[in-house]
Structures are given as C-alpha cells and as structure tokens.
JSON list of C-alpha atoms in Angstrom, two decimals:
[
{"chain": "A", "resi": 293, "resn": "UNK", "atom": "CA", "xyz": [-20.18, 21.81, -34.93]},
{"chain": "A", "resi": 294, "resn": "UNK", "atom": "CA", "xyz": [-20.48, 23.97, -31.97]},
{"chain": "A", "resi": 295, "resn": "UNK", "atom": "CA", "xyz": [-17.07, 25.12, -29.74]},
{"chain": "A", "resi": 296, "resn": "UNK", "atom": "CA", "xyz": [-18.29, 25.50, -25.96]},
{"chain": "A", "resi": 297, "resn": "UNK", "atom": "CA", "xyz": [-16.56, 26.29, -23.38]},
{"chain": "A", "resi": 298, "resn": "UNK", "atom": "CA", "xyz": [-17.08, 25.59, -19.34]},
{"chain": "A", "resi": 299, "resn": "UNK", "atom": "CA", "xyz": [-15.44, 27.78, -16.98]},
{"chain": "A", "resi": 300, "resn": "UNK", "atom": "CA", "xyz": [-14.64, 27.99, -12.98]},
{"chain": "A", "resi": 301, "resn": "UNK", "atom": "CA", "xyz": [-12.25, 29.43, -11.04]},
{"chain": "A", "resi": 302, "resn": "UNK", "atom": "CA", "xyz": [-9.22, 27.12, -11.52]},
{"chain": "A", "resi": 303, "resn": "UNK", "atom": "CA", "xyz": [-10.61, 25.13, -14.42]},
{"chain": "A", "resi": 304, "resn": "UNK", "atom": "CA", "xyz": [-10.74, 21.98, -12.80]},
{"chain": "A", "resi": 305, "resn": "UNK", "atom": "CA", "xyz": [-13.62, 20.54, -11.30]},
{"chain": "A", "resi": 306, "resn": "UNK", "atom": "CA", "xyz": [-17.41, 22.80, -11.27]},
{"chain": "A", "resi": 307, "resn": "UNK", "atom": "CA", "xyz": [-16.09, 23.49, -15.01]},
{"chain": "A", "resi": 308, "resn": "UNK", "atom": "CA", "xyz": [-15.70, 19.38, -15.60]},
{"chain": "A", "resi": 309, "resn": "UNK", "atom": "CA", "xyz": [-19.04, 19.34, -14.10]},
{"chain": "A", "resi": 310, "resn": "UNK", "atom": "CA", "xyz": [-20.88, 21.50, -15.81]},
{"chain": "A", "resi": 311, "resn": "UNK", "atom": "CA", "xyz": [-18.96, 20.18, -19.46]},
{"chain": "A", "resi": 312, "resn": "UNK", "atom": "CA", "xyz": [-20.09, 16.87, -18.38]},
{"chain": "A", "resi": 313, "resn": "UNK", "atom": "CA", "xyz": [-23.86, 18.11, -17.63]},
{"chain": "A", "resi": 314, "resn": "UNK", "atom": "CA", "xyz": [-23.79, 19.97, -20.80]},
{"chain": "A", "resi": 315, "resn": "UNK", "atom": "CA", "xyz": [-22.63, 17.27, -23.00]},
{"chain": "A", "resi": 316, "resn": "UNK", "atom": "CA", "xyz": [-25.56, 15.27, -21.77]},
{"chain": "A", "resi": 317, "resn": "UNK", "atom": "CA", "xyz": [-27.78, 18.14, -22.43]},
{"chain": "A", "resi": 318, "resn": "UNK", "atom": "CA", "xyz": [-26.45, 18.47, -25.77]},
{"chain": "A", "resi": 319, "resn": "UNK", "atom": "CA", "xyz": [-26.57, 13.91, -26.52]},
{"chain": "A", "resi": 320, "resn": "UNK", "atom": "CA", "xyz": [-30.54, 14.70, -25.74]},
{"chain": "A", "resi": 321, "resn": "UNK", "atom": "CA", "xyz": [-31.00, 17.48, -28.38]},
{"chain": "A", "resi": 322, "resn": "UNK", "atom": "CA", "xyz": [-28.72, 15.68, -31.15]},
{"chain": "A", "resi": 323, "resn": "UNK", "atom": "CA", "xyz": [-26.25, 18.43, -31.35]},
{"chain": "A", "resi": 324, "resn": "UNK", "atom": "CA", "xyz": [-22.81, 18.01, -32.73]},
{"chain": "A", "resi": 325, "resn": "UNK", "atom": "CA", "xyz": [-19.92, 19.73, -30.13]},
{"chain": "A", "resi": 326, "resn": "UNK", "atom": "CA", "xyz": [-16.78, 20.14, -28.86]},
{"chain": "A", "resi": 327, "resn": "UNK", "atom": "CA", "xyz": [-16.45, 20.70, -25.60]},
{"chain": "A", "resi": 328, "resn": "UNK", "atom": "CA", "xyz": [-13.44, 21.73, -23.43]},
{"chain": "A", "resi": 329, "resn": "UNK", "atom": "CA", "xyz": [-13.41, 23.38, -19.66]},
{"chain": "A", "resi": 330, "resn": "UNK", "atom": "CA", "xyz": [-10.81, 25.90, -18.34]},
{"chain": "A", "resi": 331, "resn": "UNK", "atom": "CA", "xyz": [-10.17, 28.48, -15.58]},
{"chain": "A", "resi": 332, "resn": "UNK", "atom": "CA", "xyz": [-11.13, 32.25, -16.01]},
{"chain": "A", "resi": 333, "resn": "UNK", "atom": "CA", "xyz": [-7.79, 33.72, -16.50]},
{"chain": "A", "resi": 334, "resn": "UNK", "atom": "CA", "xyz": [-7.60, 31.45, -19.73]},
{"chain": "A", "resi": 335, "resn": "UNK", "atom": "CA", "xyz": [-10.87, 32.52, -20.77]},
{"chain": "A", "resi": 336, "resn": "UNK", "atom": "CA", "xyz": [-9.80, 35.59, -23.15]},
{"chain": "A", "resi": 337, "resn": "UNK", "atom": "CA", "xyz": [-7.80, 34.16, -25.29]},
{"chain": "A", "resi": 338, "resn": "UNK", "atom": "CA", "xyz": [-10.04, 31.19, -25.76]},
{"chain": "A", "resi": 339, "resn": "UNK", "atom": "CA", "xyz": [-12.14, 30.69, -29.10]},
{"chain": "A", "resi": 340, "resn": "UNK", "atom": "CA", "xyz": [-15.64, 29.31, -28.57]},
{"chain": "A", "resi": 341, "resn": "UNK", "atom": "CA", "xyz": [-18.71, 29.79, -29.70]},
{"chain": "A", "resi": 342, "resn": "UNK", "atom": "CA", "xyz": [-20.45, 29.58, -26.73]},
{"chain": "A", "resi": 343, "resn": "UNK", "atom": "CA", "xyz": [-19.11, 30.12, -22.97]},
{"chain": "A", "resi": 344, "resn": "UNK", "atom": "CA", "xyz": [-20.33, 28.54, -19.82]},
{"chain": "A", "resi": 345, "resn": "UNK", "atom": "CA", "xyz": [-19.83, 29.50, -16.58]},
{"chain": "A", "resi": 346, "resn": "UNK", "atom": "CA", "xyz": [-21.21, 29.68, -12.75]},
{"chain": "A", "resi": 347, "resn": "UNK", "atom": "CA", "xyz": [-23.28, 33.07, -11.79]},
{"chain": "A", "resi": 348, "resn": "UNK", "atom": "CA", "xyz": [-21.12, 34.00, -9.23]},
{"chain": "A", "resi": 349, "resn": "UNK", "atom": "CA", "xyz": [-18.08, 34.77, -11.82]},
{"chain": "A", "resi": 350, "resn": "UNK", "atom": "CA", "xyz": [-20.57, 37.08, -13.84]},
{"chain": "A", "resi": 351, "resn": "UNK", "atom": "CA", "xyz": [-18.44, 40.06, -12.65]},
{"chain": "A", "resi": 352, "resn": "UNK", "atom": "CA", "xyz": [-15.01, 38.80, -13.15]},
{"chain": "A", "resi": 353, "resn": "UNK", "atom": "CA", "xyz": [-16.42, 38.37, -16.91]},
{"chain": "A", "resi": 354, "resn": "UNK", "atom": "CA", "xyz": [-16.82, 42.10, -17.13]},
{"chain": "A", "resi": 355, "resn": "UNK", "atom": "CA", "xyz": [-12.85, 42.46, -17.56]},
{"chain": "A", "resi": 356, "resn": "UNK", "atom": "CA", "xyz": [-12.68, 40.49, -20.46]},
{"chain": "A", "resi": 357, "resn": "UNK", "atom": "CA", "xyz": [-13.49, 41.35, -24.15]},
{"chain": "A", "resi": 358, "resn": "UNK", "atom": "CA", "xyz": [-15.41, 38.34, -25.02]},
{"chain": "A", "resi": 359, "resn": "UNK", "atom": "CA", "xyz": [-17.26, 37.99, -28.58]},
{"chain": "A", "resi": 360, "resn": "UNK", "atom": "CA", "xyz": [-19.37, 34.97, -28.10]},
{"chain": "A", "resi": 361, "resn": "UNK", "atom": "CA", "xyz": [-22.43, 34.21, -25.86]},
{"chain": "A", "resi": 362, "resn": "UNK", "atom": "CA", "xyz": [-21.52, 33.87, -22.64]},
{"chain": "A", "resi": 363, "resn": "UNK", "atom": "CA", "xyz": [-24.38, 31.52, -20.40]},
{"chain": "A", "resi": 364, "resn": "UNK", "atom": "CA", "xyz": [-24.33, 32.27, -16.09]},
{"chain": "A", "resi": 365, "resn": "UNK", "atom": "CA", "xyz": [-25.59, 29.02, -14.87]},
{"chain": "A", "resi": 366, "resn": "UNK", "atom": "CA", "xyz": [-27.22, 28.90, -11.14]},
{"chain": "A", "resi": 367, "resn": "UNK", "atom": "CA", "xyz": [-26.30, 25.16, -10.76]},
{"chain": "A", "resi": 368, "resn": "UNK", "atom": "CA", "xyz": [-23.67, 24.45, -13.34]},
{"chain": "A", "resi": 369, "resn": "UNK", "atom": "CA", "xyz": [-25.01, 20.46, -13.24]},
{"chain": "A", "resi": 370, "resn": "UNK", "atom": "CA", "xyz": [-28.69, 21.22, -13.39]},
{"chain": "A", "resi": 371, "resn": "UNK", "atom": "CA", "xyz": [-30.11, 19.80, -16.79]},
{"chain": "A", "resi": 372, "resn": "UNK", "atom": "CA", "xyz": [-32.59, 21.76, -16.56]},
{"chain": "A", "resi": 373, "resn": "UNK", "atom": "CA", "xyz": [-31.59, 24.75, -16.53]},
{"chain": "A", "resi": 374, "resn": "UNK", "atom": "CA", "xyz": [-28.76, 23.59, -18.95]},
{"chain": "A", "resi": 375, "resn": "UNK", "atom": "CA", "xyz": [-30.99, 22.98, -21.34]},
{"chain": "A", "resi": 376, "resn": "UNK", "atom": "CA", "xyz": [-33.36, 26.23, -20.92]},
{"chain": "A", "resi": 377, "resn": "UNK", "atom": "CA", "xyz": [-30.68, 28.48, -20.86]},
{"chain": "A", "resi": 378, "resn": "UNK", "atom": "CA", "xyz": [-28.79, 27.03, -23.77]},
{"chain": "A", "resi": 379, "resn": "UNK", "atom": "CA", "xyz": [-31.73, 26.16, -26.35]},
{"chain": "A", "resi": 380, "resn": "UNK", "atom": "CA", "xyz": [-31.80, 29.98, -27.29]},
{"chain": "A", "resi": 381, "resn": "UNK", "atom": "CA", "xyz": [-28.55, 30.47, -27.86]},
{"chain": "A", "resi": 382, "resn": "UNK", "atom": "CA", "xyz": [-27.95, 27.67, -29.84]},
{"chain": "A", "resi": 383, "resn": "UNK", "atom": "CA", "xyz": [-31.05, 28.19, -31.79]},
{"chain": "A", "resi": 384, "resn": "UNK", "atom": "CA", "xyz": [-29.39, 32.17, -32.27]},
{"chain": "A", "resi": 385, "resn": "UNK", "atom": "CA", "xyz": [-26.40, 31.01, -33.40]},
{"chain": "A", "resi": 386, "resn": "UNK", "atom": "CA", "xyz": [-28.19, 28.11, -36.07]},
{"chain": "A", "resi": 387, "resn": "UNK", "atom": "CA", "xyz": [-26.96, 25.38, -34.25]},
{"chain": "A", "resi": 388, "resn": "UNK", "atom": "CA", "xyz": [-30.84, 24.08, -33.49]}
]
C-alpha cells in the first residue's frame, strides 16, 4: 500500500480536494492507498511515500528536507493531470 500525502497552505480544503481527486485517480488504476491531507508546516515531519501539492508552494518546499517524491499539480482536481503526473511515480516506486 502506498502513503500519499495532499498538501495546501492550511491543510484544509485545495488539499481535501486534490486527496479526493487523487483517490479517484487511484479507484481507476486499482491501486491500494492511504491517503491523508495536511498544511505545509506539517509537511516535514510527515511520512509518505508520495507528496502532493499545488505549483505555487513549489518554493516553500525548498526549506524542507523531504525524502519521497514530491508531485506540483497545476489544478490539484484535474484527473488528468492527476493521473499523468502520478503514473510515473508510482510505477518508480513499484506501486504499478
């Protein structure tokens, strides 16, 4: 099973979105995960194998010592690009 993790500012709503979105992504391609959303001050001490967050927080990520993936979406509840930008990294990590 795969730990991912959706991230936003306050770790409230675009991160429920986007865990939501994913989920469904992740229902389509018949893969097993746990998924939990929280804001980006939490994010360090987090374990995941896989983090999710909006573009625009790409450079707030640079503080942080992070050791797993970490996906910028444009439109954290697009499918779409869900699903292309996640396939990769789940096939990387053997999860596909």
């Amino acid at each position: 099973m795969v730990k991912i993790l959706a991230v936003c500012g306050a770790g409230l709503g675009s991160s429920f979105a986007c865990q939501m979105s994913t989920e469904a992504v992740l229902k389509e391609l018949n893969v097993e995960a746990q998924m939990d959303h929280t804001d980006i001050s939490s994010v360090s001490g987090a374990h995941a194998d896989i983090i999710m967050a909006a573009k625009n927080f790409e450079k707030q990520f640079e503080r942080f010592t992070i050791d797993c993936p970490t996906i910028f979406l444009e439109r954290l509840v697009d499918k779409n690009e869900i699903r292309e930008k996640l396939v990769p990294v789940l096939k990387e990590l053997g999860k596909l």
